Amino acid sequence: MTLAKATLKERTFILMAARTHTASLSERPDKREAILAAALELFAERGFHGTAVPLVAEKAGVGAGTIYRYFESKEALVNALYQQWKGVMLQSILLDFPHEAPIRGQFHAFWRRMFGFAQEHPQAFAFLQLHHHAPYLDARSIALEEASHQPARALFEETRKQQITKDVPPDILIAIVFGAFIGVARAAQEHRFALDEATLDQAEACVWEAIRR
Amino acid sequence: MTLAKATLKERTFILMAARTHTASLSERPDKREAILAAALELFAERGFHGTAVPLVAEKAGVGAGTIYRYFESKEALVNALYQQWKGVMLQSILLDFPHEAPIRGQFHAFWRRMFGFAQEHPQAFAFLQLHHHAPYLDARSIALEEASHQPARALFEETRKQQITKDVPPDILIAIVFGAFIGVARAAQEHRFALDEATLDQAEACVWEAIRR
DNA sequence: CGCGAGGGAATGAACTTTCATTCGGTTTCT
DNA sequence: AGAAACCGAATGAAAGTTCATTCCCTCGCG
């Protein structure tokens, strides 16, 4: 996979191409959305194998058979969901990202945008966590997952050269930063503390200390 | 489900079985262990709902019905597994913990012991991650999960008072440290980098910087 | 010392439920 | 009116669980 060098625009294109199942001319996007929304909620709570398709249909207010007019199978549905939300997450982090700002400002943007997504779409965040590296994810989902690491790696390779961050392999810094992000976001979702501005800033300051030289 | 009593008895039995040979002939701890080992492997790879009970039986070299002689249900099995391994993890971190060492040394011990467990029992580590906060976990499993946070909270409350760590709520530091730990351990399991001594020390130094004052 | 009865552990085919998917009838839109 | 979309009961496969039977070990009696 040479997604490494793919620009944001190209990745966006990939994302759009994911909508493969445009079978007929008069599709009902609202129904498709209803199915995806119901599936998101249920898959996030109970997992893929723990969620029955007829239950998704009921929650979507749709007949069970209708789901198969929009998705080839349950697997296709979960992959469509994964790709949709991974794409949304990527976009909400990368769209208009301040590449020219000072590094510390870029890190701030990164941090805030990640939490912005997790707070705005808590179910999608839980869903993406739960289905990370699941065996039923297809090649496109896995490629998207891989691609999502790329911007951070590029950033940390650059900051390492500039001796802004520690002289540590970027993959380790990424693991620490993303790990801390997920840890904080999850703890907040479990109501261990509130995710207000002050908390976000405190956590950001801590994690920046972890990586800065 | 009236598993409270049975589970307690069974758990006690596990503890004893570890070092006793006085079990009566009617008891077959080896079978129980075989079932637990097979279940660990399969649940860690495919998840709870993704694993069929007869498959566990086959991998354990045991008849399907035999599983139900040792566990009331599939749910009871997954909870027994969760409690067993959460307990092992807790013990391997806390047993003979150097409570009197300097704080930085305690943090080092913490860090190394967590990774020691993750490296020694990668499947158990994956299993615990995957089933964290699953809806089929019973009260005892949840209580164990909750209890596992306690030592870290106590430590960070103390270090905060002593102004060794940042003036930040302990729960936030815990989320960052555990999050970073899980992030690093997972990245290593995905072969993003090797977990040698140098890497462990680098990551530890980073995370210590995150929390120290 | 052998042998057969007794009893509990183990089994896996069978049972019941539940699942993903299909399909024919019905509704809706143009 | 025709065609496409929609529904949900029907379907067959696969799931978790059960239970009648088998197996194996122990013990008591000849």
Coordinates of C-alpha atoms (C1' of nucleotides) in Angstrom, one line a residue:
Chain A
M1 CA 0.0 0.0 0.0
T2 CA 1.4 3.4 -0.9
L3 CA -1.1 5.4 1.0
A4 CA 1.8 6.9 2.8
K5 CA 2.1 9.7 0.3
A6 CA -1.6 10.1 -0.5
T7 CA -2.7 13.7 0.0
L8 CA -5.7 14.6 2.0
K9 CA -7.6 15.2 -1.2
E10 CA -6.7 11.8 -2.5
R11 CA -7.8 10.2 0.7
T12 CA -11.1 12.0 0.6
F13 CA -11.6 10.5 -2.8
I14 CA -10.9 7.1 -1.5
L15 CA -13.5 7.7 1.1
M16 CA -16.2 8.7 -1.3
A17 CA -15.5 5.7 -3.5
A18 CA -16.4 3.5 -0.6
R19 CA -20.1 4.0 -1.4
T20 CA -20.1 1.1 -3.8
H21 CA -23.7 -0.2 -3.4
T22 CA -25.5 2.5 -5.4
A23 CA -27.7 -0.1 -7.0
S24 CA -30.6 1.8 -8.3
L25 CA -31.5 5.3 -9.4
S26 CA -34.1 6.1 -6.8
E27 CA -32.4 5.2 -3.6
R28 CA -33.6 6.4 -0.3
P29 CA -30.6 8.0 1.4
D30 CA -32.7 8.5 4.5
K31 CA -33.2 4.8 4.9
R32 CA -29.6 4.0 4.3
E33 CA -28.7 6.6 6.9
A34 CA -31.2 5.2 9.4
I35 CA -29.7 1.7 9.0
L36 CA -26.2 3.0 9.5
A37 CA -27.2 5.0 12.5
A38 CA -29.0 2.0 14.1
A39 CA -26.1 -0.3 13.3
L40 CA -23.6 2.2 14.8
E41 CA -25.5 2.3 18.1
L42 CA -25.9 -1.4 18.4
F43 CA -22.5 -2.4 17.2
A44 CA -20.9 0.1 19.5
E45 CA -22.8 -1.3 22.5
R46 CA -22.9 -5.0 21.8
G47 CA -20.3 -5.7 19.1
F48 CA -20.6 -7.2 15.7
H49 CA -21.4 -10.8 16.5
G50 CA -23.5 -9.7 19.5
T51 CA -25.9 -7.7 17.3
A52 CA -28.7 -9.4 15.3
V53 CA -29.5 -8.0 11.9
P54 CA -33.3 -8.0 12.5
L55 CA -32.6 -5.9 15.6
V56 CA -30.8 -3.3 13.5
A57 CA -33.8 -3.3 11.2
E58 CA -36.2 -2.7 14.0
K59 CA -34.1 0.1 15.5
A60 CA -33.8 1.6 12.0
G61 CA -37.6 1.4 11.5
V62 CA -37.1 -0.7 8.5
G63 CA -37.9 -4.3 7.3
A64 CA -35.2 -6.8 7.8
G65 CA -35.0 -7.5 4.1
T66 CA -34.5 -3.8 3.3
I67 CA -31.1 -3.9 4.9
Y68 CA -30.0 -6.3 2.1
R69 CA -31.2 -3.8 -0.5
Y70 CA -28.5 -1.4 0.8
F71 CA -25.8 -3.7 2.0
E72 CA -24.7 -7.0 0.5
S73 CA -24.3 -8.6 3.9
K74 CA -23.8 -7.9 7.6
E75 CA -20.1 -7.8 7.0
A76 CA -20.5 -5.2 4.2
L77 CA -22.6 -3.2 6.6
V78 CA -20.0 -3.2 9.4
N79 CA -17.3 -2.3 6.9
A80 CA -19.3 0.6 5.4
L81 CA -19.8 1.9 9.0
Y82 CA -16.2 1.5 9.8
Q83 CA -15.1 3.3 6.6
Q84 CA -17.7 6.1 7.0
W85 CA -16.6 6.9 10.5
K86 CA -12.9 6.4 10.1
G87 CA -13.2 8.8 7.2
V88 CA -15.2 11.3 9.3
M89 CA -12.6 11.1 12.0
L90 CA -9.8 11.6 9.6
Q91 CA -11.5 14.6 8.0
S92 CA -12.4 16.3 11.3
I93 CA -8.7 16.0 12.3
L94 CA -7.1 16.9 9.0
L95 CA -9.5 19.3 7.2
D96 CA -7.9 22.8 7.2
F97 CA -5.2 21.5 9.6
P98 CA -2.8 24.4 10.4
H99 CA 0.3 22.8 8.8
E100 CA 2.1 26.2 8.9
A101 CA 1.5 26.9 12.6
P102 CA 4.3 26.4 15.1
I103 CA 4.7 22.8 16.2
R104 CA 3.3 23.2 19.6
G105 CA 0.2 24.8 18.0
Q106 CA -0.1 21.9 15.6
F107 CA 0.0 19.5 18.5
H108 CA -2.7 21.5 20.2
A109 CA -4.8 21.4 17.1
F110 CA -4.3 17.6 16.8
W111 CA -5.2 17.1 20.4
R112 CA -8.3 19.2 20.4
R113 CA -9.6 17.8 17.1
M114 CA -9.2 14.2 18.3
F115 CA -11.3 15.0 21.4
G116 CA -13.7 17.1 19.3
F117 CA -14.5 14.0 17.3
A118 CA -14.7 11.7 20.4
Q119 CA -17.0 14.1 22.1
E120 CA -19.2 14.9 19.1
H121 CA -19.5 11.3 18.1
P122 CA -19.1 9.2 21.2
Q123 CA -20.7 6.1 19.7
A124 CA -18.6 6.3 16.6
F125 CA -15.5 6.6 18.8
A126 CA -16.6 3.6 20.8
F127 CA -17.4 1.7 17.6
L128 CA -14.0 2.4 16.1
Q129 CA -12.2 1.4 19.2
L130 CA -14.2 -1.9 19.5
H131 CA -13.7 -2.9 15.9
H132 CA -10.1 -1.9 15.7
H133 CA -8.3 -4.9 14.0
A134 CA -11.4 -7.1 13.8
P135 CA -11.0 -10.1 11.5
Y136 CA -14.1 -9.2 9.5
L137 CA -12.7 -5.9 8.4
D138 CA -12.0 -5.9 4.6
A139 CA -8.9 -4.6 2.8
R140 CA -10.3 -1.1 2.4
S141 CA -11.1 -0.7 6.1
I142 CA -7.6 -1.9 7.0
A143 CA -6.0 0.5 4.5
L144 CA -8.0 3.4 6.0
E145 CA -6.8 2.4 9.4
E146 CA -3.2 2.3 8.3
A147 CA -3.6 5.6 6.5
S148 CA -4.9 7.2 9.6
H149 CA -1.5 6.8 11.3
Q150 CA 0.3 8.5 8.5
P151 CA -0.2 12.2 9.3
A152 CA 1.0 11.7 12.8
R153 CA 4.0 9.8 11.7
A154 CA 4.9 12.5 9.2
L155 CA 4.6 15.2 11.9
F156 CA 6.7 13.3 14.5
E157 CA 9.4 12.5 11.9
E158 CA 9.7 16.2 11.2
T159 CA 9.7 17.3 14.8
R160 CA 12.3 14.7 15.6
K161 CA 14.6 16.1 12.9
Q162 CA 14.1 19.6 14.2
Q163 CA 14.9 18.3 17.7
I164 CA 11.6 19.5 19.0
T165 CA 10.4 16.2 20.2
K166 CA 12.5 13.5 22.0
D167 CA 15.0 11.5 20.0
V168 CA 12.7 8.5 20.0
P169 CA 11.2 6.6 17.1
P170 CA 8.0 8.2 15.9
D171 CA 6.1 5.0 16.2
I172 CA 6.7 5.0 20.0
L173 CA 5.6 8.6 20.3
I174 CA 2.5 7.9 18.3
A175 CA 1.7 4.9 20.5
I176 CA 2.1 7.0 23.6
V177 CA 0.1 10.0 22.3
F178 CA -2.8 8.0 20.8
G179 CA -2.8 5.6 23.8
A180 CA -3.0 8.5 26.2
F181 CA -5.8 10.1 24.1
I182 CA -7.8 6.9 24.0
G183 CA -7.2 6.4 27.7
V184 CA -8.4 9.9 28.6
A185 CA -11.4 9.8 26.3
R186 CA -12.5 6.4 27.6
A187 CA -12.0 7.4 31.2
A188 CA -14.2 10.5 30.5
Q189 CA -16.8 8.3 28.9
E190 CA -16.8 6.1 32.0
H191 CA -17.5 9.3 34.0
R192 CA -14.2 9.2 35.9
F193 CA -13.9 12.9 35.2
A194 CA -15.5 15.6 33.1
L195 CA -13.9 16.6 29.8
D196 CA -14.0 20.4 30.2
E197 CA -11.6 22.8 28.7
A198 CA -9.3 22.8 31.8
T199 CA -9.1 19.0 31.9
L200 CA -8.4 18.9 28.2
D201 CA -5.6 21.4 28.6
Q202 CA -4.1 19.7 31.6
A203 CA -4.0 16.4 29.8
E204 CA -2.6 18.0 26.7
A205 CA 0.1 19.6 28.7
C206 CA 1.0 16.3 30.2
V207 CA 1.2 14.5 26.9
W208 CA 3.2 17.2 25.3
E209 CA 5.7 16.9 28.1
A210 CA 5.9 13.2 27.3
I211 CA 7.1 13.8 23.8
R212 CA 8.8 17.2 23.8
R213 CA 12.6 17.3 24.1
Chain B
M1 CA -28.7 -16.2 37.3
T2 CA -27.7 -17.5 40.7
L3 CA -24.0 -17.8 40.0
A4 CA -22.8 -15.9 43.0
K5 CA -22.3 -19.0 45.2
A6 CA -21.1 -21.4 42.6
T7 CA -18.6 -18.8 41.2
L8 CA -17.2 -18.1 44.7
K9 CA -16.7 -21.8 45.3
E10 CA -15.1 -22.4 41.9
R11 CA -12.7 -19.4 42.3
T12 CA -11.6 -20.7 45.7
F13 CA -11.0 -24.0 44.0
I14 CA -8.8 -22.5 41.4
L15 CA -6.6 -20.9 44.0
M16 CA -6.2 -24.1 45.9
A17 CA -5.6 -26.2 42.8
A18 CA -2.6 -24.1 42.0
R19 CA -0.5 -25.8 44.7
T20 CA -2.4 -28.7 46.2
H21 CA -2.4 -32.4 45.2
T22 CA -5.0 -33.4 47.7
A23 CA -7.9 -33.1 45.3
S24 CA -10.2 -36.1 45.3
L25 CA -10.1 -38.3 42.3
S26 CA -13.5 -37.1 41.1
E27 CA -12.1 -33.7 40.4
R28 CA -10.2 -33.1 37.1
P29 CA -8.5 -29.7 37.3
D30 CA -6.6 -30.5 34.2
K31 CA -9.8 -30.5 32.2
R32 CA -10.9 -27.3 33.7
E33 CA -7.6 -25.8 32.9
A34 CA -7.7 -27.1 29.3
I35 CA -11.1 -25.5 28.9
L36 CA -9.9 -22.2 30.3
A37 CA -6.8 -22.2 28.1
A38 CA -8.7 -23.0 24.9
A39 CA -11.3 -20.3 25.7
L40 CA -8.6 -17.7 26.4
E41 CA -7.1 -18.3 23.0
L42 CA -10.3 -18.2 21.1
F43 CA -12.0 -15.4 23.0
A44 CA -8.8 -13.3 22.6
E45 CA -8.8 -13.8 18.9
R46 CA -12.4 -13.9 17.9
G47 CA -14.3 -12.3 20.8
F48 CA -17.0 -13.7 23.0
H49 CA -19.9 -13.9 20.6
G50 CA -17.6 -14.8 17.8
T51 CA -16.5 -18.0 19.5
A52 CA -18.7 -21.1 19.4
V53 CA -18.8 -23.3 22.6
P54 CA -18.2 -26.5 20.6
L55 CA -15.1 -25.0 19.1
V56 CA -13.8 -24.3 22.6
A57 CA -14.5 -27.9 23.5
E58 CA -12.7 -29.2 20.4
K59 CA -9.6 -27.0 21.1
A60 CA -9.7 -28.2 24.7
G61 CA -9.9 -31.8 23.7
V62 CA -13.1 -32.3 25.6
G63 CA -16.7 -33.1 24.8
A64 CA -19.0 -30.1 24.3
G65 CA -21.1 -31.2 27.3
T66 CA -18.1 -31.3 29.6
I67 CA -17.8 -27.6 29.5
Y68 CA -21.2 -27.4 31.3
R69 CA -20.0 -29.6 34.1
Y70 CA -17.4 -26.9 34.9
F71 CA -19.2 -23.8 34.0
E72 CA -22.9 -22.9 34.3
S73 CA -22.9 -21.2 30.9
K74 CA -20.8 -19.5 28.3
E75 CA -21.2 -16.3 30.2
A76 CA -19.9 -17.9 33.4
L77 CA -16.9 -19.2 31.4
V78 CA -15.9 -15.8 30.1
N79 CA -16.3 -14.3 33.6
A80 CA -14.2 -17.0 35.2
L81 CA -11.5 -16.3 32.6
Y82 CA -11.7 -12.6 33.1
Q83 CA -11.4 -12.9 36.9
Q84 CA -8.6 -15.4 36.6
W85 CA -6.5 -13.2 34.4
K86 CA -7.3 -9.9 36.0
G87 CA -6.3 -11.5 39.2
V88 CA -3.0 -12.8 37.7
M89 CA -2.3 -9.3 36.3
L90 CA -3.0 -7.6 39.6
Q91 CA -0.8 -10.1 41.4
S92 CA 2.1 -9.9 39.0
I93 CA 2.1 -6.1 39.4
L94 CA 1.5 -5.9 43.2
L95 CA 3.2 -8.9 44.7
D96 CA 6.2 -7.7 46.6
F97 CA 5.8 -4.3 45.2
P98 CA 8.6 -2.0 46.5
H99 CA 6.3 0.4 48.4
E100 CA 9.3 1.8 50.2
A101 CA 11.4 2.6 47.2
P102 CA 11.8 6.2 45.9
I103 CA 8.8 7.3 43.8
R104 CA 10.6 7.2 40.5
G105 CA 11.7 3.6 41.3
Q106 CA 8.1 2.7 42.2
F107 CA 7.0 4.0 38.8
H108 CA 9.8 2.0 37.1
A109 CA 8.6 -1.1 38.9
F110 CA 5.0 -0.4 37.9
W111 CA 5.9 0.1 34.3
R112 CA 8.1 -2.9 34.0
R113 CA 5.6 -5.2 35.7
M114 CA 2.8 -4.1 33.5
F115 CA 4.9 -4.9 30.4
G116 CA 6.1 -8.1 32.0
F117 CA 2.6 -9.3 32.2
A118 CA 1.7 -8.2 28.7
Q119 CA 4.8 -9.9 27.3
E120 CA 4.5 -13.1 29.4
H121 CA 0.8 -13.5 28.6
P122 CA 0.0 -11.7 25.4
Q123 CA -3.2 -13.6 24.8
A124 CA -4.4 -12.8 28.3
F125 CA -3.5 -9.2 27.7
A126 CA -5.4 -9.1 24.5
F127 CA -8.4 -10.9 26.1
L128 CA -8.6 -8.4 29.0
Q129 CA -8.4 -5.5 26.5
L130 CA -11.1 -6.9 24.3
H131 CA -13.5 -7.7 27.1
H132 CA -13.0 -4.5 29.0
H133 CA -16.5 -3.2 29.9
A134 CA -18.3 -5.9 28.0
P135 CA -22.0 -6.1 28.9
Y136 CA -21.8 -9.8 29.8
L137 CA -19.3 -9.2 32.6
D138 CA -20.9 -9.9 36.0
A139 CA -20.7 -7.9 39.2
R140 CA -17.5 -9.6 40.4
S141 CA -15.7 -9.0 37.2
I142 CA -16.6 -5.3 37.3
A143 CA -15.6 -5.1 40.9
L144 CA -12.2 -6.6 40.1
E145 CA -11.8 -4.1 37.2
E146 CA -12.6 -1.3 39.6
A147 CA -10.3 -2.6 42.3
S148 CA -7.4 -2.8 39.8
H149 CA -7.4 1.0 39.5
Q150 CA -7.0 1.5 43.3
P151 CA -3.3 1.0 43.8
A152 CA -2.4 3.5 41.0
R153 CA -4.8 6.0 42.4
A154 CA -3.4 5.7 45.9
L155 CA 0.1 6.1 44.5
F156 CA -0.7 9.2 42.4
E157 CA -2.7 10.8 45.2
E158 CA 0.4 10.5 47.4
T159 CA 2.8 11.8 44.8
R160 CA 0.5 14.7 44.1
K161 CA 0.6 15.7 47.8
Q162 CA 4.3 15.4 47.8
Q163 CA 4.4 17.6 44.7
I164 CA 6.4 14.9 42.8
T165 CA 3.8 14.6 40.1
K166 CA 1.9 17.4 38.4
D167 CA -1.0 19.1 40.2
V168 CA -3.5 17.2 38.2
P169 CA -6.3 14.9 39.4
P170 CA -5.0 11.3 39.8
D171 CA -7.7 9.9 37.5
I172 CA -6.3 11.9 34.6
L173 CA -2.7 10.8 35.3
I174 CA -4.0 7.2 35.5
A175 CA -5.8 7.5 32.2
I176 CA -2.7 8.9 30.6
V177 CA -0.3 6.3 32.0
F178 CA -2.5 3.3 31.4
G179 CA -3.5 4.6 28.0
A180 CA 0.1 5.0 27.0
F181 CA 0.9 1.6 28.3
I182 CA -1.9 0.0 26.4
G183 CA -0.9 2.0 23.3
V184 CA 2.7 0.9 23.4
A185 CA 1.9 -2.7 24.2
R186 CA -0.6 -2.9 21.4
A187 CA 1.7 -1.2 18.9
A188 CA 4.4 -3.7 19.8
Q189 CA 2.0 -6.6 19.4
E190 CA 1.2 -5.3 15.9
H191 CA 4.9 -5.4 15.2
R192 CA 5.3 -1.6 14.8
F193 CA 8.4 -1.9 16.9
A194 CA 10.2 -4.4 19.1
L195 CA 9.8 -4.3 22.9
D196 CA 13.4 -4.5 23.9
E197 CA 14.9 -3.0 27.1
A198 CA 15.9 0.2 25.3
T199 CA 12.4 0.8 23.9
L200 CA 10.8 0.1 27.3
D201 CA 13.1 2.6 29.0
Q202 CA 12.5 5.2 26.3
A203 CA 8.8 4.9 26.6
E204 CA 9.0 4.8 30.4
A205 CA 11.0 8.0 30.4
C206 CA 8.5 9.7 28.1
V207 CA 5.5 8.8 30.3
W208 CA 7.3 9.8 33.4
E209 CA 7.9 13.2 31.9
A210 CA 4.2 13.4 31.3
I211 CA 3.3 13.1 34.9
R212 CA 6.3 14.4 36.9
R213 CA 6.2 17.9 38.1
Chain C
dC1 C1' -6.8 -61.9 43.9
dG2 C1' -10.4 -61.5 40.4
dC3 C1' -14.6 -59.9 39.1
dG4 C1' -18.8 -57.5 38.9
dA5 C1' -21.6 -53.9 40.7
dG6 C1' -22.0 -49.0 41.7
dG7 C1' -21.5 -44.3 40.8
dG8 C1' -19.9 -40.2 39.1
dA9 C1' -17.4 -38.0 35.1
dA10 C1' -17.5 -37.5 30.3
dT11 C1' -19.6 -37.6 26.0
dG12 C1' -21.7 -36.0 21.7
dA13 C1' -26.0 -36.5 19.3
dA14 C1' -30.3 -34.2 19.7
dC15 C1' -33.1 -30.4 21.1
dT16 C1' -34.4 -25.7 21.1
dT17 C1' -33.5 -21.2 20.0
dT18 C1' -31.6 -17.7 17.4
dC19 C1' -29.3 -16.1 13.6
dA20 C1' -28.4 -14.2 8.7
dT21 C1' -30.5 -14.2 4.6
dT22 C1' -34.3 -14.9 1.1
dC23 C1' -38.5 -14.3 -1.3
dG24 C1' -43.2 -13.6 -2.5
dG25 C1' -46.7 -10.5 -1.5
dT26 C1' -47.8 -5.5 -0.7
dT27 C1' -47.2 -0.7 -0.9
dT28 C1' -45.5 3.5 -2.9
dC29 C1' -44.0 6.4 -6.4
dT30 C1' -44.2 8.2 -11.1
Chain D
dA1 C1' -50.8 0.8 -14.5
dG2 C1' -46.2 -0.5 -14.1
dA3 C1' -42.0 -0.8 -11.8
dA4 C1' -39.3 -0.4 -8.1
dA5 C1' -39.0 -0.3 -3.1
dC6 C1' -40.3 -2.3 1.0
dC7 C1' -41.7 -5.5 4.3
dG8 C1' -41.6 -9.4 7.5
dA9 C1' -42.7 -14.3 7.7
dA10 C1' -40.2 -18.2 6.1
dT11 C1' -35.9 -20.8 5.8
dG12 C1' -32.0 -23.4 6.7
dA13 C1' -27.8 -23.2 9.1
dA14 C1' -25.5 -22.7 13.3
dA15 C1' -25.7 -21.5 17.9
dG16 C1' -26.0 -22.7 23.2
dT17 C1' -27.5 -26.1 26.0
dT18 C1' -29.3 -30.7 27.6
dC19 C1' -29.5 -35.5 28.6
dA20 C1' -29.5 -40.5 27.8
dT21 C1' -25.7 -43.2 27.3
dT22 C1' -20.9 -44.7 27.8
dC23 C1' -16.7 -44.9 30.1
dC24 C1' -13.7 -45.5 33.9
dC25 C1' -12.3 -46.0 38.4
dT26 C1' -13.2 -47.8 43.0
dC27 C1' -14.7 -51.0 46.2
dG28 C1' -16.9 -55.1 48.1
dC29 C1' -17.7 -59.8 47.8
dG30 C1' -16.6 -64.5 46.5

